[in-house]
Short mmCIF file of C-alpha atoms in Angstrom, two decimals:
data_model
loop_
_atom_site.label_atom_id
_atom_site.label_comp_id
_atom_site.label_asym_id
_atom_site.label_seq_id
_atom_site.Cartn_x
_atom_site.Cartn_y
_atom_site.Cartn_z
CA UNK A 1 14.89 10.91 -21.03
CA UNK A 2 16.38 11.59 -17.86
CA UNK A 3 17.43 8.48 -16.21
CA UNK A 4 16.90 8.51 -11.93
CA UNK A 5 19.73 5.88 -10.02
CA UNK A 6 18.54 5.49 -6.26
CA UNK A 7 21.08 3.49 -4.33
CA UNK A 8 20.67 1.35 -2.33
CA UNK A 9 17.98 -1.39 -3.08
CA UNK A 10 17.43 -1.87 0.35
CA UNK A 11 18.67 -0.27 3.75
CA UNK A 12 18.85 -1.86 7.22
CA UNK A 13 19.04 1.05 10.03
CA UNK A 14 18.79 0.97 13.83
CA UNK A 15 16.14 2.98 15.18
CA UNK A 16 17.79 6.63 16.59
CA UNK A 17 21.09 6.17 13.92
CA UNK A 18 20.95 8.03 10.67
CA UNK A 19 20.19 6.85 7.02
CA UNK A 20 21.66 8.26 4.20
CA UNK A 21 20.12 7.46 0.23
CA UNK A 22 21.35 8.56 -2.67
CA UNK A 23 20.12 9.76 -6.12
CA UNK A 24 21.69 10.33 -9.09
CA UNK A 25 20.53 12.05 -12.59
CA UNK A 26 22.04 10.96 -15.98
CA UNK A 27 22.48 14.74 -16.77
CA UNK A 28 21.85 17.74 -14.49
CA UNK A 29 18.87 18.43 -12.95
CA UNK A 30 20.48 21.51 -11.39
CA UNK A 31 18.07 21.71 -8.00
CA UNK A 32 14.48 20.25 -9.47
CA UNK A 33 14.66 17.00 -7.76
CA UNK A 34 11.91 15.89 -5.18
CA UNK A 35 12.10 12.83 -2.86
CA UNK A 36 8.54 11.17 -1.90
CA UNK A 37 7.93 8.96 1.42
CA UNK A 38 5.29 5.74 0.58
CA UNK A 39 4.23 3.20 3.06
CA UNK A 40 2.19 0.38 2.40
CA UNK A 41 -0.55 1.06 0.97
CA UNK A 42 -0.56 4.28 0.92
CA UNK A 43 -0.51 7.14 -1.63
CA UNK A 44 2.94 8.51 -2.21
CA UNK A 45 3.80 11.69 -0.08
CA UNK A 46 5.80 14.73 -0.83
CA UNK A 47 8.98 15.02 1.68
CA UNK A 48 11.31 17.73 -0.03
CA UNK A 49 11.46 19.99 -2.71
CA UNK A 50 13.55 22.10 -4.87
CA UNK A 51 16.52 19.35 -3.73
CA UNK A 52 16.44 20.69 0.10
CA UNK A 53 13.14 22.12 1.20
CA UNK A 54 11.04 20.25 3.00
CA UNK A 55 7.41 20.08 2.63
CA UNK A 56 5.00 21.26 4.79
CA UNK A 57 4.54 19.05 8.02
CA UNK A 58 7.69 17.17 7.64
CA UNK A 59 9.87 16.39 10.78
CA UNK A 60 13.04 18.57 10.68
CA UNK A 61 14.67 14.64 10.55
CA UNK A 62 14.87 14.57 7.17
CA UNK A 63 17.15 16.70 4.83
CA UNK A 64 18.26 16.24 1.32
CA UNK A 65 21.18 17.81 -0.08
CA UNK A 66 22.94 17.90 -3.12
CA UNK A 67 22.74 20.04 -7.33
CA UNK A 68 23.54 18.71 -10.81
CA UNK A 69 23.39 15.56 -10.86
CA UNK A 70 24.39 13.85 -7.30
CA UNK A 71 21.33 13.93 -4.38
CA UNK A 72 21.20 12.72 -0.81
CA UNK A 73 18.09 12.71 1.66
CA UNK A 74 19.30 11.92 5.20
CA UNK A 75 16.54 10.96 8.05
CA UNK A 76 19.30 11.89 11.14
CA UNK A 77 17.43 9.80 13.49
CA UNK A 78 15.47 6.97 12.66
CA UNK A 79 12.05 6.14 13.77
CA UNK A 80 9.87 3.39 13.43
CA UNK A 81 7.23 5.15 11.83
CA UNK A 82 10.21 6.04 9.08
CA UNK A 83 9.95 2.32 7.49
CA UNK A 84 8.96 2.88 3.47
CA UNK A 85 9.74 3.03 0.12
CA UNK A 86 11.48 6.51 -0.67
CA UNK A 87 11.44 7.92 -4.03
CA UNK A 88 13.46 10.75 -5.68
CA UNK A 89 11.78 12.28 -9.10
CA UNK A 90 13.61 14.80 -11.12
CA UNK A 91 11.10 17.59 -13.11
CA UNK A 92 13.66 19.48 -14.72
CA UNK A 93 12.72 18.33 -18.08
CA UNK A 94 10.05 16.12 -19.76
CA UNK A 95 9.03 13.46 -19.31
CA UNK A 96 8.92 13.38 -15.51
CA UNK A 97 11.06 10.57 -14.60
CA UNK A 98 11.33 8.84 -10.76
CA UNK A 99 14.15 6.52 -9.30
CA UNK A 100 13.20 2.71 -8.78
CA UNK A 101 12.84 3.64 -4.81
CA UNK A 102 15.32 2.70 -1.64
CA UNK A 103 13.27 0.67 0.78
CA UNK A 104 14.37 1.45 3.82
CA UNK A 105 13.89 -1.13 6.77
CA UNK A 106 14.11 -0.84 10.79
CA UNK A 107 16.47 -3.12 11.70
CA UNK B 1 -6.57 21.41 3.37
CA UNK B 2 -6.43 20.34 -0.27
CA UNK B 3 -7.50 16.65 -0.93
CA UNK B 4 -7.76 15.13 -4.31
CA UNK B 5 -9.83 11.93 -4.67
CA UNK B 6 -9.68 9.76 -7.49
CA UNK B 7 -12.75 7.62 -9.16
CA UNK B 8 -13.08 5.43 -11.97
CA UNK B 9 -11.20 2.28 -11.89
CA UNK B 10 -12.24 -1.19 -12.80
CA UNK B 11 -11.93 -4.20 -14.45
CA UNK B 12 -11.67 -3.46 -18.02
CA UNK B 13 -10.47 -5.89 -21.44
CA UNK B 14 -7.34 -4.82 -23.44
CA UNK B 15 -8.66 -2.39 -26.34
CA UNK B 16 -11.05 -1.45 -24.05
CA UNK B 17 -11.57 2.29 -22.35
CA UNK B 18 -12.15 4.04 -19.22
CA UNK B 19 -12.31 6.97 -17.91
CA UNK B 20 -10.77 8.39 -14.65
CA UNK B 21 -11.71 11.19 -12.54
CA UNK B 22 -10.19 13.27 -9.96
CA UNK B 23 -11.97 15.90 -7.50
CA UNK B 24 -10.35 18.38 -5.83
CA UNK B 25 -10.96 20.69 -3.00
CA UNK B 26 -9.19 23.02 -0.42
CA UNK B 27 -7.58 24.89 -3.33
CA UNK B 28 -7.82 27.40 -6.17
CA UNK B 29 -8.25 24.72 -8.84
CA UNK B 30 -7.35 26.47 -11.32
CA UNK B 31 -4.41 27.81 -10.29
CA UNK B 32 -2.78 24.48 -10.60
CA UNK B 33 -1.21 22.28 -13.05
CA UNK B 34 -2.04 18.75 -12.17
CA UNK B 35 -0.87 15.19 -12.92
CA UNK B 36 -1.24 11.51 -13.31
CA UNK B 37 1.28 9.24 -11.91
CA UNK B 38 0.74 5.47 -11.77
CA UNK B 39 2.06 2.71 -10.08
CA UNK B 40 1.87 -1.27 -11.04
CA UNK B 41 1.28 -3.71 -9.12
CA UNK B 42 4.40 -4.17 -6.87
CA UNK B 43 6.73 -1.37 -8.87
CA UNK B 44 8.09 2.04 -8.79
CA UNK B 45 5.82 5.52 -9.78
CA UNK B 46 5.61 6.30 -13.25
CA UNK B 47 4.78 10.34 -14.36
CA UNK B 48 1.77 9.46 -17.28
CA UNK B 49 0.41 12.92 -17.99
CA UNK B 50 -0.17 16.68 -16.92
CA UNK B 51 -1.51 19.53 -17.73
CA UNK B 52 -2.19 23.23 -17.13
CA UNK B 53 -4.11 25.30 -14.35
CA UNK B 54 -6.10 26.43 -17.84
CA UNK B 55 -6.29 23.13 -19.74
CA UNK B 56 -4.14 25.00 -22.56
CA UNK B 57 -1.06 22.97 -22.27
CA UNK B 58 -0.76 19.02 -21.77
CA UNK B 59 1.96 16.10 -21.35
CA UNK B 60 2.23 12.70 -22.06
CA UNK B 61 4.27 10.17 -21.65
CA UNK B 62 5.72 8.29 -24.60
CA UNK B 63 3.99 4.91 -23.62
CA UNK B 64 0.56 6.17 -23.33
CA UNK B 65 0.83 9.26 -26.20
CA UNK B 66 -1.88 8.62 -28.70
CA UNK B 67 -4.09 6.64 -26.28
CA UNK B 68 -4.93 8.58 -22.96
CA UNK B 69 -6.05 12.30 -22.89
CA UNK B 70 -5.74 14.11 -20.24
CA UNK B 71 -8.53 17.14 -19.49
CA UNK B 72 -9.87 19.60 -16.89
CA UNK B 73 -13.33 21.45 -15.61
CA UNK B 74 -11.78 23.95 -13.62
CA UNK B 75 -15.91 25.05 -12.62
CA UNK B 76 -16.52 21.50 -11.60
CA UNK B 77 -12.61 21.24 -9.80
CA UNK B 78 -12.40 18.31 -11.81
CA UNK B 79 -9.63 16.43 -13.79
CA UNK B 80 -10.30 13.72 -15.98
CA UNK B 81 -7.95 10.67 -17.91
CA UNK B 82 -9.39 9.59 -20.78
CA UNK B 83 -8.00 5.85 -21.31
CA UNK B 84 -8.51 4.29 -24.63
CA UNK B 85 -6.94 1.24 -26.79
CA UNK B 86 -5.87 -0.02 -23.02
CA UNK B 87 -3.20 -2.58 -22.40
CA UNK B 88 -2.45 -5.26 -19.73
CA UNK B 89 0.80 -3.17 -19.08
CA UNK B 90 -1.66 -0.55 -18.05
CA UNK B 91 -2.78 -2.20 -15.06
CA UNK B 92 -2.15 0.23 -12.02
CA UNK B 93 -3.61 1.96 -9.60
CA UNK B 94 -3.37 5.95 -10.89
CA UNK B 95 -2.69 8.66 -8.59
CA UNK B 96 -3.81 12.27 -8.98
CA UNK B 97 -1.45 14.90 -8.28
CA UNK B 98 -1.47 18.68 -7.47
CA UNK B 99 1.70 20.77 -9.57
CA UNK B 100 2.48 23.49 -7.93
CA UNK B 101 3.53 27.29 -10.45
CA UNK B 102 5.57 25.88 -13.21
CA UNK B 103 5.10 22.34 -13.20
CA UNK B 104 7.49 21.65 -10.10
CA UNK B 105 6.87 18.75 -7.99
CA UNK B 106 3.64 16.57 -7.08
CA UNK B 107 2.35 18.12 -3.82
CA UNK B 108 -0.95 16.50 -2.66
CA UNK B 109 -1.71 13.02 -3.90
CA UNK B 110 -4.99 10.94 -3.67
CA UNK B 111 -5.52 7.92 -2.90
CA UNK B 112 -5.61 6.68 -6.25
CA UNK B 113 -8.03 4.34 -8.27
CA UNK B 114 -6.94 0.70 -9.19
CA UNK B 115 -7.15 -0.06 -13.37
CA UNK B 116 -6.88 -3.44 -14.42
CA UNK B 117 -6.62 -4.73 -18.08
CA UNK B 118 -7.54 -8.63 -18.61
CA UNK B 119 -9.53 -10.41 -20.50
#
């Protein structure tokens, strides 16, 4: 099983400055690695794709970068609205396995 | 628009069964692979099951192989998760989840539908 690492736990950002979470596989995913966006009480929702393609109706804000085994989604500018749980989820291989989530927090 | 929306959650006693549904719309059902993720109370997703646009090929995860089978009516745009021999640990609320070609990532999610095991 392919084991997901999100760092960190928790992050603390300013509105308007950027935030930056990691991902990492325990072997290569090469670029099959999606990152979800889930606020309270809400249904998970798909942000990017394919490692950096974002999903349909998704504010240019957010980017993720990175192959193999090393991932990064960025949000450039913070907004309120931007306060959730992020997951990354790898589906290179079976079973489908997700990181423990970053929360990130508006400071 | 495609919107999934899940049904058949409860209250239900370990060994017990249930049976979820899922109903889609705004898409070529059958086109798509679709999934099962669920989430406990107050922790992260976990992937439980998918299968294929035709029904022909299905996934499980290791803690629920043997107990839960997943199924399709691609007439009625329906997909189903068959629960059985349930658990306490399986208390969650279950999201349904388009797959896109090639079992890629989970597009459009529902709302999901709250299990609870308990006696």
């Amino acid at each position: 099983e392919i084991v997901m690492t999100q760092s960190p736990a928790t992050l603390s950002v300013s509105p308007g400055e950027r935030a930056t979470l990691s991902c990492r596989a325990s072997q290569s995913v090469y670029s099959n690695l999606a990152w979800y966006q889930q606020k309270p009480g809400q249904a998970p929702r798909l942000l990017i794709y394919g490692a950096s393609t974002r999903a349909t109706g998704i504010p240019v804000r957010f980017s993720g970068s990175g192959s193999g085994t090393e991932f990064t989604l960025t949000i450039s500018s913070l907004q309120s609205e931007d306060s959730a749980v992020y997951y990354c989820q790898q589906y290179n291989d079976w079973p489908r396995t997700f990181g423990q989530g970053t929360k990130v927090e508006i400071k | 628009e495609v919107q999934v929306l899940e049904s058949g959650g409860g209250l239900e006693q370990p060994g017990g069964s249930l049976r979820l549904s899922c109903a889609a719309s705004g898409l070529t059902f059958s086109v798509y692979a679709m999934s099962w993720v669920r989430q406990a109370p107050g922790k992260g997703l976990e992937w439980v099951s998918t299968i294929s646009g035709s029904g022909a090929t299905t996934y499980y995860a290791d803690s629920v192989k043997g107990r839960f089978t997943i199924s399709r009516d691609n007439s009625q745009n329906t997909l189903y998760l068959q629960m059985n021999s349930l658990r306490a640990e399986d208390t969650a609320r279950y999201y349904c989840a388009t797959v896109p070609g090639s079992y890629r990532q989970f597009d459009s999610w529902g709302q999901g539908t709250l299990v609870t095991v308990s006696s």
